[in-house]
């Protein structure tokens, strides 16, 4: 059986990849995917931690709630991206520069 | 049966949102929706007050809700505060949306759902319900920010808000996942108990604390996690900005107090040498200073008010740091400050709405030039709210700051209080600058002269805020008692 620590390490790596991707990439779609990777890291961590606990299943249930709520969040996010694309013909965050100091 | 009574503020706002959505779908006109929304919020406010006065401690059967949510005085305080904030935002929307040709009914449903999320957030005592409340609040706010569909600025502000908001939520959730791994609990009380008795994984606990503080700082828009705030506030339709500035911020601070004081409320994590107070104090100092310095340079009043809301988050953080030593006195000052901040900020944005009309929305200082003499009915309330935001007596804002500073002083945080005081003096500069433009400047030759819009809804919102600003400024005692009782749930 693969030890829990391996999963936790993987989830940590995923979280970092997602975080770096969010900060470094300029394409909104890739940025959204990076956030999804971070959230999947959360899911993986929750489920992995749950395996070491015999008295509850909160981690697994939490992961289901997360998946559902994130789907709703991304639906709104993509709608915003679409509406910006219709107006600016671009999905790059560095070209979204109408608002600044 | 009494359980339903205790849950009635949540139920009436949630049920009202569903009902209004149906009404909106079936009726062709959406003129009455603002009034309906306001009524739902008024009912929520009245029911929160009712449960408060009945005595929530005497209601049997509330333990059935554990560990997911709790109905206590803290929850009821925020239920009332959020209903008040939602009510002011819906009144402003009732005037603003038709004036600027955006009168679609979805706004009111979104407003109600988002407020419901905020109330849920204040009530939740488990990471799962906390997350659901936060998402309900945030998704509604994202959609309201993007509500002006033809404006690229609105979409851009919403995009920045959405991206950084989801990023913050992911960071916060990873913190809770690590806490779950370290303690085996997702309920805040269980996490707190496990941390108090010492976990097997101290490193993971500290990492979780760092992630949670970063996530919370994003949500309350503290420097250096504030980049989204001015853009989202400027791009959004002004009633949505009002909602973000007052309700989202109140919900986020409710979450911050609940999480920090329940999960990390033990002697070790509350101490200056080994806990969160120094980190939060640093964030508070940066937030106040940076926001005030940038706010003074803005040409747009709306953007200035956005930076001002960041600066106010800094003052509130001083109160949160104060809980380290002054306990519930400091958390009470935070709650009272949120109340004064809500009425002053909602009023200021409302007055800004009132000073513009279709095709000529007032946003910059120049737009407001000379309005004081021509339209005193619009300028006078604006002046009142700005004086309150600046913290000048005898307005609500003065006592908000007074109680925060006093509790920080009682906790021995003299240097922090001094920095906060200097900042509030700097802050007065840009608030008073609006007054100078309104009363002492004339518009440049050939520039359009601002004409206020006419709307009973906006006037009603301004009247409610103005009364509260003055009442809280003259007799803060009774509301402070309410805040003290609400903060009493954390003990100490």
Coordinates of C-alpha atoms in Angstrom, one line a residue:
Chain A
X1 CA 0.0 0.0 0.0
X2 CA 1.3 3.4 -0.9
X3 CA 1.9 5.4 2.3
X4 CA -0.2 8.5 3.0
X5 CA 2.8 10.7 3.1
X6 CA 3.3 10.2 -0.7
X7 CA -0.1 11.5 -1.5
X8 CA 0.4 14.5 0.8
X9 CA 3.7 15.2 -0.9
X10 CA 2.0 14.9 -4.3
X11 CA -0.8 17.2 -3.2
X12 CA 1.8 19.7 -2.0
X13 CA 3.6 19.6 -5.3
X14 CA 0.3 20.1 -7.2
X15 CA -0.6 23.0 -5.0
X16 CA 2.8 24.7 -5.8
X17 CA 2.4 24.0 -9.5
X18 CA -1.0 25.5 -9.5
X19 CA 0.2 28.5 -7.4
X20 CA 3.2 29.2 -9.7
X21 CA 1.0 28.7 -12.8
X22 CA -1.5 31.2 -11.4
X23 CA 1.2 33.8 -10.8
X24 CA 3.2 33.3 -13.9
X25 CA 0.8 32.7 -16.8
X26 CA -1.1 35.5 -18.5
X27 CA -3.7 33.5 -20.4
X28 CA -7.0 33.5 -18.4
X29 CA -7.9 30.0 -19.4
X30 CA -4.5 28.7 -18.1
X31 CA -4.9 30.8 -14.9
X32 CA -8.3 29.1 -14.4
X33 CA -6.8 25.7 -14.9
X34 CA -4.1 26.6 -12.4
X35 CA -6.7 27.4 -9.8
X36 CA -8.4 24.1 -10.5
X37 CA -5.1 22.3 -10.0
X38 CA -4.7 24.0 -6.6
X39 CA -8.2 22.9 -5.7
X40 CA -7.5 19.4 -6.8
X41 CA -4.5 19.5 -4.5
X42 CA -6.9 20.4 -1.7
X43 CA -9.1 17.4 -2.6
X44 CA -6.3 15.0 -2.8
X45 CA -5.0 16.2 0.6
X46 CA -8.4 15.8 2.2
X47 CA -9.0 12.3 0.9
X48 CA -5.4 11.2 1.7
X49 CA -5.6 12.5 5.2
X50 CA -8.9 10.8 5.6
X51 CA -7.4 7.4 5.0
X52 CA -5.4 7.6 8.2
X53 CA -8.6 8.3 10.2
X54 CA -10.8 5.4 10.9
X55 CA -13.5 7.3 12.9
X56 CA -14.8 9.7 10.3
X57 CA -15.3 10.3 6.5
X58 CA -15.4 14.1 6.6
X59 CA -12.4 14.5 4.3
X60 CA -14.0 12.5 1.5
X61 CA -17.4 14.2 1.9
X62 CA -15.6 17.6 2.0
X63 CA -14.0 16.7 -1.4
X64 CA -17.4 16.0 -2.9
X65 CA -18.8 19.4 -1.7
X66 CA -15.7 21.1 -3.1
X67 CA -16.0 19.6 -6.5
X68 CA -19.7 20.7 -6.8
X69 CA -19.1 24.2 -5.5
X70 CA -16.1 24.7 -7.7
X71 CA -18.1 23.7 -10.7
X72 CA -20.5 26.5 -9.9
X73 CA -17.7 28.9 -9.4
X74 CA -16.0 28.1 -12.7
X75 CA -19.4 28.5 -14.5
X76 CA -19.5 32.1 -13.3
X77 CA -15.8 32.6 -14.0
X78 CA -16.1 31.4 -17.6
X79 CA -19.1 33.6 -18.1
X80 CA -17.0 36.6 -17.0
X81 CA -14.2 35.6 -19.3
X82 CA -16.6 35.2 -22.2
X83 CA -18.1 38.6 -21.6
X84 CA -14.7 40.2 -21.4
X85 CA -13.6 38.4 -24.6
X86 CA -16.7 39.7 -26.4
X87 CA -15.8 43.2 -25.5
X88 CA -12.0 43.1 -25.9
X89 CA -11.3 40.1 -28.2
X90 CA -8.6 38.9 -25.8
X91 CA -8.2 36.4 -23.0
X92 CA -4.9 37.6 -21.7
X93 CA -4.7 39.1 -18.3
X94 CA -2.0 41.6 -19.2
X95 CA -4.2 43.1 -21.8
X96 CA -7.0 43.7 -19.3
X97 CA -5.6 47.1 -18.3
X98 CA -8.4 49.6 -18.4
X99 CA -8.5 49.9 -14.7
X100 CA -5.3 51.2 -13.1
X101 CA -4.0 53.9 -10.8
Chain B
X1 CA -40.3 24.6 16.8
X2 CA -38.1 27.2 18.5
X3 CA -35.2 25.9 16.4
X4 CA -37.0 27.3 13.3
X5 CA -37.5 30.6 15.1
X6 CA -33.7 30.8 15.7
X7 CA -33.1 30.0 12.0
X8 CA -35.7 32.4 10.7
X9 CA -33.4 35.3 9.7
X10 CA -31.4 32.9 7.5
X11 CA -34.6 31.2 6.2
X12 CA -36.4 34.5 5.3
X13 CA -33.4 35.8 3.3
X14 CA -32.8 32.4 1.6
X15 CA -36.5 31.9 1.0
X16 CA -37.0 35.4 -0.2
X17 CA -34.2 35.0 -2.7
X18 CA -35.9 32.0 -4.2
X19 CA -39.3 33.7 -4.2
X20 CA -38.0 36.8 -5.9
X21 CA -36.3 34.7 -8.5
X22 CA -39.7 33.2 -9.4
X23 CA -41.5 36.5 -9.3
X24 CA -38.9 37.9 -11.6
X25 CA -39.2 35.1 -14.0
X26 CA -43.0 35.3 -14.2
X27 CA -43.6 39.0 -14.2
X28 CA -42.5 41.2 -17.1
X29 CA -41.9 44.4 -15.1
X30 CA -39.1 44.5 -12.5
X31 CA -40.0 47.8 -10.9
X32 CA -41.2 46.4 -7.6
X33 CA -38.3 44.0 -7.1
X34 CA -36.2 46.6 -5.3
X35 CA -39.0 47.2 -2.9
X36 CA -39.6 43.5 -2.4
X37 CA -35.9 42.9 -1.8
X38 CA -35.8 45.7 0.7
X39 CA -38.8 44.2 2.5
X40 CA -37.1 40.8 2.7
X41 CA -34.0 42.4 4.2
X42 CA -36.1 44.4 6.6
X43 CA -37.8 41.1 7.7
X44 CA -34.4 39.5 8.1
X45 CA -33.3 42.4 10.2
X46 CA -36.4 42.4 12.3
X47 CA -36.2 38.6 12.9
X48 CA -32.6 38.8 13.9
X49 CA -33.5 41.5 16.4
X50 CA -36.5 39.4 17.6
X51 CA -34.3 36.3 18.2
X52 CA -31.8 38.6 19.9
X53 CA -34.3 40.1 22.3
X54 CA -36.0 36.8 23.0
X55 CA -32.7 35.6 24.2
X56 CA -31.0 33.0 22.0
X57 CA -29.5 31.3 25.0
X58 CA -33.1 30.3 26.1
X59 CA -33.9 28.6 22.8
X60 CA -33.8 24.8 23.3
X61 CA -32.6 22.4 20.6
X62 CA -29.9 24.6 19.0
X63 CA -27.3 21.9 19.6
X64 CA -29.0 19.9 16.8
X65 CA -27.2 22.3 14.4
X66 CA -23.7 21.4 15.8
X67 CA -21.1 21.1 14.6
X68 CA -22.1 22.7 11.3
X69 CA -23.5 26.1 12.3
X70 CA -24.3 27.9 15.5
X71 CA -26.9 30.5 16.2
X72 CA -25.5 32.7 18.9
X73 CA -25.3 36.4 19.6
X74 CA -22.3 36.8 17.3
X75 CA -24.3 35.2 14.4
X76 CA -27.3 37.3 15.1
X77 CA -25.3 40.5 15.2
X78 CA -23.9 39.7 11.8
X79 CA -27.3 38.6 10.5
X80 CA -28.6 42.0 11.4
X81 CA -25.6 43.8 10.1
X82 CA -25.6 42.0 6.7
X83 CA -29.4 42.5 6.3
X84 CA -28.9 46.2 6.9
X85 CA -26.0 46.3 4.4
X86 CA -28.1 44.3 1.9
X87 CA -31.1 46.6 2.4
X88 CA -29.0 49.7 1.7
X89 CA -27.5 48.1 -1.4
X90 CA -30.9 47.0 -2.7
X91 CA -32.3 50.5 -2.1
X92 CA -29.4 52.0 -4.0
X93 CA -29.8 49.5 -6.8
X94 CA -33.5 50.4 -7.0
X95 CA -32.5 53.9 -7.9
X96 CA -29.2 53.2 -9.8
X97 CA -30.1 50.4 -12.1
X98 CA -33.2 52.0 -13.8
X99 CA -31.3 55.3 -14.1
X100 CA -28.4 53.6 -15.9
X101 CA -30.6 51.3 -18.0
X102 CA -29.5 48.1 -16.3
X103 CA -32.8 47.3 -14.6
X104 CA -32.7 43.5 -14.8
X105 CA -34.2 41.5 -12.0
X106 CA -31.4 39.1 -11.5
X107 CA -29.4 41.7 -9.6
X108 CA -31.8 41.5 -6.6
X109 CA -31.8 37.7 -6.5
X110 CA -28.0 37.7 -6.6
X111 CA -28.0 40.3 -3.8
X112 CA -30.2 38.2 -1.6
X113 CA -28.3 35.0 -2.3
X114 CA -24.9 36.7 -1.7
X115 CA -26.2 38.1 1.6
X116 CA -27.5 34.7 2.6
X117 CA -24.0 33.4 2.0
X118 CA -22.6 36.0 4.2
X119 CA -25.1 35.2 7.0
X120 CA -24.1 31.5 6.6
X121 CA -20.5 32.5 6.8
X122 CA -21.0 34.3 10.1
X123 CA -23.0 31.3 11.5
X124 CA -20.7 28.5 10.4
X125 CA -18.5 26.6 12.8
X126 CA -17.2 24.0 10.4
X127 CA -14.7 24.4 7.6
X128 CA -17.3 22.8 5.2
X129 CA -20.1 25.2 6.0
X130 CA -17.6 28.1 6.1
X131 CA -16.5 27.3 2.6
X132 CA -20.1 26.9 1.3
X133 CA -21.0 30.3 2.8
X134 CA -17.9 31.9 1.4
X135 CA -18.6 30.6 -2.1
X136 CA -22.3 31.6 -2.0
X137 CA -21.2 35.1 -0.9
X138 CA -18.4 35.4 -3.5
X139 CA -20.1 33.9 -6.5
X140 CA -23.0 36.4 -6.0
X141 CA -20.5 39.2 -5.7
X142 CA -18.6 38.2 -8.8
X143 CA -21.8 38.1 -10.9
X144 CA -22.9 41.5 -9.5
X145 CA -19.6 43.0 -10.4
X146 CA -19.9 41.9 -14.0
X147 CA -23.5 43.1 -14.1
X148 CA -22.9 46.0 -16.6
X149 CA -22.6 43.7 -19.6
X150 CA -21.7 46.3 -22.2
X151 CA -18.8 47.7 -20.2
X152 CA -15.3 46.3 -20.6
X153 CA -14.3 47.9 -17.3
X154 CA -17.1 46.0 -15.5
X155 CA -16.0 42.7 -17.0
X156 CA -12.3 43.4 -16.3
X157 CA -13.0 44.3 -12.6
X158 CA -15.1 41.2 -12.3
X159 CA -12.4 39.0 -13.9
X160 CA -9.7 40.3 -11.5
X161 CA -12.0 39.9 -8.5
X162 CA -12.9 36.4 -9.6
X163 CA -9.4 35.2 -10.3
X164 CA -7.9 36.5 -7.0
X165 CA -11.0 35.5 -5.1
X166 CA -10.8 31.9 -6.2
X167 CA -7.0 31.9 -5.7
X168 CA -7.6 33.1 -2.1
X169 CA -10.3 30.5 -1.6
X170 CA -7.9 27.7 -2.8
X171 CA -5.2 28.9 -0.4
X172 CA -7.7 29.1 2.5
X173 CA -9.0 25.6 1.7
X174 CA -5.5 24.1 1.6
X175 CA -4.9 25.6 5.0
X176 CA -8.0 23.8 6.3
X177 CA -7.0 20.6 4.6
X178 CA -3.7 20.7 6.4
X179 CA -5.5 21.4 9.7
X180 CA -7.7 18.4 9.0
X181 CA -4.6 16.3 8.5
X182 CA -3.0 17.7 11.7
X183 CA -6.0 17.4 14.0
X184 CA -8.5 15.1 12.3
X185 CA -11.2 17.7 12.6
X186 CA -12.9 20.1 10.2
X187 CA -15.1 21.7 12.9
X188 CA -13.5 24.8 14.3
X189 CA -14.1 23.9 17.9
X190 CA -12.6 20.4 17.4
X191 CA -9.6 21.9 15.6
X192 CA -9.2 24.5 18.4
X193 CA -9.3 21.7 21.1
X194 CA -6.8 19.6 19.3
X195 CA -4.4 22.5 18.8
X196 CA -4.7 23.5 22.4
X197 CA -3.8 20.0 23.7
X198 CA -0.9 19.8 21.2
X199 CA -0.9 18.1 17.8
X200 CA 1.5 15.6 16.5
X201 CA 2.3 17.8 13.6
X202 CA 3.2 21.3 14.8
X203 CA 4.9 22.2 11.5
X204 CA 1.7 21.4 9.5
X205 CA -0.4 23.4 11.9
X206 CA 1.8 26.5 11.5
X207 CA 1.8 26.1 7.7
X208 CA -2.0 25.9 7.9
X209 CA -2.1 29.1 10.0
X210 CA 0.0 30.9 7.4
X211 CA -2.2 29.8 4.5
X212 CA -5.4 30.7 6.4
X213 CA -4.1 34.1 7.3
X214 CA -3.1 34.8 3.6
X215 CA -6.5 33.6 2.4
X216 CA -8.3 35.7 5.0
X217 CA -6.2 38.7 4.1
X218 CA -7.2 38.4 0.5
X219 CA -10.8 38.3 1.4
X220 CA -10.7 41.4 3.7
X221 CA -8.6 43.0 1.0
X222 CA -5.6 43.8 3.2
X223 CA -2.2 44.9 1.7
X224 CA -0.3 43.2 0.1
X225 CA -3.3 41.1 -1.0
X226 CA -5.5 44.1 -2.1
X227 CA -4.6 44.4 -5.8
X228 CA -8.1 43.3 -6.9
X229 CA -10.0 45.7 -4.7
X230 CA -9.7 49.1 -6.4
X231 CA -10.3 47.6 -9.9
X232 CA -13.2 45.5 -8.8
X233 CA -14.8 48.4 -6.9
X234 CA -14.3 50.8 -9.8
X235 CA -15.5 48.5 -12.5
X236 CA -18.6 47.3 -10.7
X237 CA -22.0 49.1 -10.8
X238 CA -22.0 51.3 -7.7
X239 CA -24.6 49.4 -5.7
X240 CA -22.5 46.2 -6.2
X241 CA -19.5 48.2 -5.0
X242 CA -21.4 49.2 -2.0
X243 CA -22.3 45.6 -1.3
X244 CA -18.7 44.5 -1.7
X245 CA -17.4 47.2 0.5
X246 CA -19.8 46.6 3.4
X247 CA -21.4 43.1 3.3
X248 CA -18.5 41.1 1.8
X249 CA -16.1 42.8 4.2
X250 CA -18.3 42.2 7.2
X251 CA -18.7 38.6 6.3
X252 CA -15.0 38.2 5.8
X253 CA -14.2 39.7 9.2
X254 CA -16.9 37.5 10.8
X255 CA -15.0 34.6 9.4
X256 CA -11.7 35.9 10.5
X257 CA -12.7 36.4 14.1
X258 CA -14.5 33.0 14.2
X259 CA -11.5 31.1 12.7
X260 CA -8.7 32.9 14.6
X261 CA -10.4 33.0 18.0
X262 CA -11.8 29.4 17.8
X263 CA -9.1 27.5 16.0
X264 CA -6.0 29.5 17.1
X265 CA -7.4 31.0 20.3
X266 CA -5.1 29.2 22.7
X267 CA -2.4 30.9 24.7
X268 CA 0.4 29.9 22.5
X269 CA -1.1 31.0 19.2
X270 CA -2.5 34.2 20.7
X271 CA 0.8 35.3 22.1
X272 CA 3.1 37.9 20.5
X273 CA 6.1 35.6 20.4
X274 CA 4.7 32.5 18.8
X275 CA 1.3 33.3 17.3
X276 CA -0.6 35.2 14.7
X277 CA -0.7 38.7 16.3
X278 CA 2.6 40.0 14.9
X279 CA 1.8 38.8 11.4
X280 CA -1.6 40.4 11.5
X281 CA -0.2 43.6 13.1
X282 CA 2.3 43.9 10.2
X283 CA -0.5 43.4 7.7
X284 CA -2.5 46.0 9.5
X285 CA 0.3 48.6 9.4
X286 CA 0.9 48.0 5.7
X287 CA -2.8 48.1 4.9
X288 CA -3.4 51.4 6.6
X289 CA -0.3 53.1 5.4
X290 CA -0.2 52.0 1.8
X291 CA -4.0 52.4 1.2
X292 CA -4.0 55.9 2.7
X293 CA -1.0 57.0 0.7
X294 CA -2.4 55.7 -2.6
X295 CA -6.0 57.0 -1.8
X296 CA -4.7 60.6 -1.6
X297 CA -3.4 60.4 -5.2
X298 CA -6.6 59.2 -6.8
X299 CA -8.5 61.4 -9.3
X300 CA -11.6 59.2 -9.1
X301 CA -13.8 59.5 -6.0
X302 CA -15.0 56.0 -6.5
X303 CA -11.5 54.6 -6.6
X304 CA -10.6 56.8 -3.6
X305 CA -13.5 55.2 -1.7
X306 CA -12.2 51.8 -2.7
X307 CA -8.8 52.6 -1.2
X308 CA -10.5 54.1 1.8
X309 CA -12.3 50.8 2.3
X310 CA -8.9 49.0 2.3
X311 CA -7.6 51.5 4.8
X312 CA -10.6 50.8 7.0
X313 CA -9.8 47.1 6.8
X314 CA -6.5 48.1 8.3
X315 CA -8.1 49.9 11.3
X316 CA -10.3 46.9 11.8
X317 CA -7.3 44.6 11.8
X318 CA -5.8 46.7 14.6
X319 CA -8.9 45.7 16.6
X320 CA -8.4 42.0 15.6
X321 CA -4.8 42.1 16.8
X322 CA -6.1 43.7 20.0
X323 CA -8.0 40.5 20.9
X324 CA -4.6 39.1 21.8
X325 CA -4.7 40.9 25.1
X326 CA -8.0 42.8 25.5
X327 CA -10.1 39.7 24.6
X328 CA -13.7 40.4 24.0
X329 CA -13.4 44.2 24.5
X330 CA -11.3 44.2 21.3
X331 CA -13.6 42.0 19.3
X332 CA -16.6 44.1 20.4
X333 CA -14.7 47.2 19.1
X334 CA -14.3 45.3 15.8
X335 CA -18.0 44.6 15.6
X336 CA -18.9 48.2 16.5
X337 CA -16.5 49.5 13.9
X338 CA -18.0 47.3 11.2
X339 CA -21.4 48.8 12.1
X340 CA -20.2 52.4 11.8
X341 CA -18.2 51.6 8.7
X342 CA -21.2 49.9 7.0
X343 CA -23.5 52.9 7.5
X344 CA -20.9 55.5 6.5
X345 CA -19.6 53.7 3.5
X346 CA -23.0 52.7 2.1
X347 CA -24.0 56.4 2.6
X348 CA -20.9 57.7 0.8
X349 CA -21.4 55.4 -2.2
X350 CA -25.1 56.3 -2.1
X351 CA -24.4 60.0 -2.2
X352 CA -22.0 59.4 -5.1
X353 CA -24.8 57.6 -7.0
X354 CA -27.1 60.5 -6.2
X355 CA -24.7 63.0 -7.7
X356 CA -24.9 61.5 -11.1
X357 CA -27.5 60.6 -13.7
X358 CA -27.9 58.7 -16.9
X359 CA -24.9 59.1 -19.2
X360 CA -23.2 61.3 -16.7
X361 CA -22.2 59.3 -13.7
X362 CA -20.2 61.2 -11.2
X363 CA -16.9 59.5 -10.6
X364 CA -14.1 62.1 -10.4
X365 CA -13.4 65.0 -8.1
X366 CA -14.0 67.4 -11.0
X367 CA -17.5 65.9 -11.6
X368 CA -18.4 67.0 -8.1
X369 CA -17.1 70.6 -8.3
X370 CA -19.6 73.2 -7.3
X371 CA -22.3 70.8 -6.4
X372 CA -22.5 72.1 -2.8
X373 CA -24.0 75.4 -3.8
X374 CA -26.2 74.2 -6.6
X375 CA -27.6 71.0 -5.0
X376 CA -27.2 71.1 -1.2
X377 CA -29.6 68.2 -0.8
X378 CA -27.1 65.9 -2.5
X379 CA -23.9 67.5 -1.1
X380 CA -24.9 67.7 2.5
X381 CA -25.4 63.9 3.1
X382 CA -22.2 63.3 1.2
X383 CA -20.3 65.6 3.5
X384 CA -21.8 63.9 6.6
X385 CA -20.7 60.4 5.4
X386 CA -17.2 61.6 4.5
X387 CA -16.8 63.3 7.9
X388 CA -17.9 60.0 9.5
X389 CA -15.4 58.0 7.4
X390 CA -12.7 60.5 8.4
X391 CA -13.5 59.8 12.0
X392 CA -14.5 63.4 13.1
X393 CA -16.9 63.7 16.0
X394 CA -19.9 63.7 16.5
X395 CA -20.3 61.0 13.9
X396 CA -20.4 57.3 14.0
X397 CA -17.0 56.9 12.5
X398 CA -15.4 58.8 15.4
X399 CA -16.6 56.3 18.0
X400 CA -15.7 53.4 15.8
X401 CA -12.1 54.5 15.7
X402 CA -12.2 55.6 19.4
X403 CA -13.2 52.1 20.6
X404 CA -10.7 50.3 18.4
X405 CA -7.9 52.6 19.5
X406 CA -8.9 52.3 23.1
X407 CA -9.0 48.5 23.1
X408 CA -5.6 48.4 21.4
X409 CA -4.2 50.8 24.0
X410 CA -5.7 48.7 26.8
X411 CA -3.8 45.8 25.3
X412 CA -0.6 47.7 25.5
X413 CA -0.2 48.1 21.7
X414 CA 0.8 51.7 21.9
X415 CA 2.9 51.8 18.8
X416 CA 0.2 50.2 16.7
X417 CA -2.4 52.7 18.0
X418 CA -0.1 55.6 17.2
X419 CA 0.4 54.4 13.6
X420 CA -3.3 53.9 13.2
X421 CA -3.9 57.4 14.6
X422 CA -1.4 59.0 12.2
X423 CA -3.0 57.2 9.4
X424 CA -6.5 58.4 10.3
X425 CA -5.1 61.9 10.2
X426 CA -3.7 61.3 6.7
X427 CA -7.0 59.8 5.7
X428 CA -8.9 62.9 6.6
X429 CA -7.0 64.7 3.8
X430 CA -8.6 62.9 1.0
X431 CA -12.1 62.9 2.5
X432 CA -12.0 66.6 3.1
X433 CA -10.7 67.1 -0.4
X434 CA -14.1 66.0 -1.7
X435 CA -15.7 68.6 0.5
X436 CA -13.3 71.2 -0.9
X437 CA -14.3 70.3 -4.4
X438 CA -18.0 70.3 -3.5
X439 CA -18.2 73.5 -1.6
X440 CA -15.2 75.7 -2.7
X441 CA -14.6 74.9 -6.4
X442 CA -16.5 75.8 -9.5
X443 CA -16.5 73.4 -12.4
X444 CA -13.9 74.3 -15.1
X445 CA -15.2 76.5 -17.9
X446 CA -17.1 74.4 -20.4
X447 CA -17.1 71.3 -18.2
X448 CA -20.5 69.7 -17.6
X449 CA -22.1 70.5 -14.4
X450 CA -23.3 67.6 -12.3
X451 CA -27.0 67.3 -11.9
X452 CA -28.2 64.9 -9.2
X453 CA -30.6 62.1 -10.1
X454 CA -34.1 61.9 -8.6
X455 CA -34.9 58.6 -6.8
X456 CA -37.0 57.9 -3.8
X457 CA -35.0 54.7 -3.3
X458 CA -31.6 56.4 -3.1
X459 CA -33.0 59.1 -0.9
X460 CA -34.4 56.5 1.5
X461 CA -31.0 54.7 1.7
X462 CA -29.3 58.0 2.4
X463 CA -31.9 58.9 5.0
X464 CA -31.4 55.6 6.8
X465 CA -27.6 55.8 6.7
X466 CA -27.6 59.4 7.8
X467 CA -29.9 58.7 10.8
X468 CA -27.7 55.8 11.9
X469 CA -24.5 57.8 11.4
X470 CA -25.8 60.6 13.6
X471 CA -27.5 58.3 16.2
X472 CA -24.4 56.2 16.5
X473 CA -22.3 59.3 16.8
X474 CA -24.4 60.9 19.6
X475 CA -25.4 57.8 21.6
X476 CA -22.9 55.0 20.8
X477 CA -23.6 53.3 24.2
X478 CA -26.5 51.1 23.4
X479 CA -25.1 49.8 20.2
X480 CA -21.7 49.2 21.9
X481 CA -23.6 47.1 24.5
X482 CA -25.0 45.0 21.7
X483 CA -21.5 44.6 20.2
X484 CA -20.1 43.6 23.6
X485 CA -22.8 41.0 24.1
X486 CA -22.2 39.7 20.5
X487 CA -18.4 39.4 21.1
X488 CA -19.0 37.8 24.5
X489 CA -19.5 34.4 22.7
X490 CA -15.7 34.1 22.5
X491 CA -15.3 34.4 26.3
X492 CA -12.4 36.3 27.8

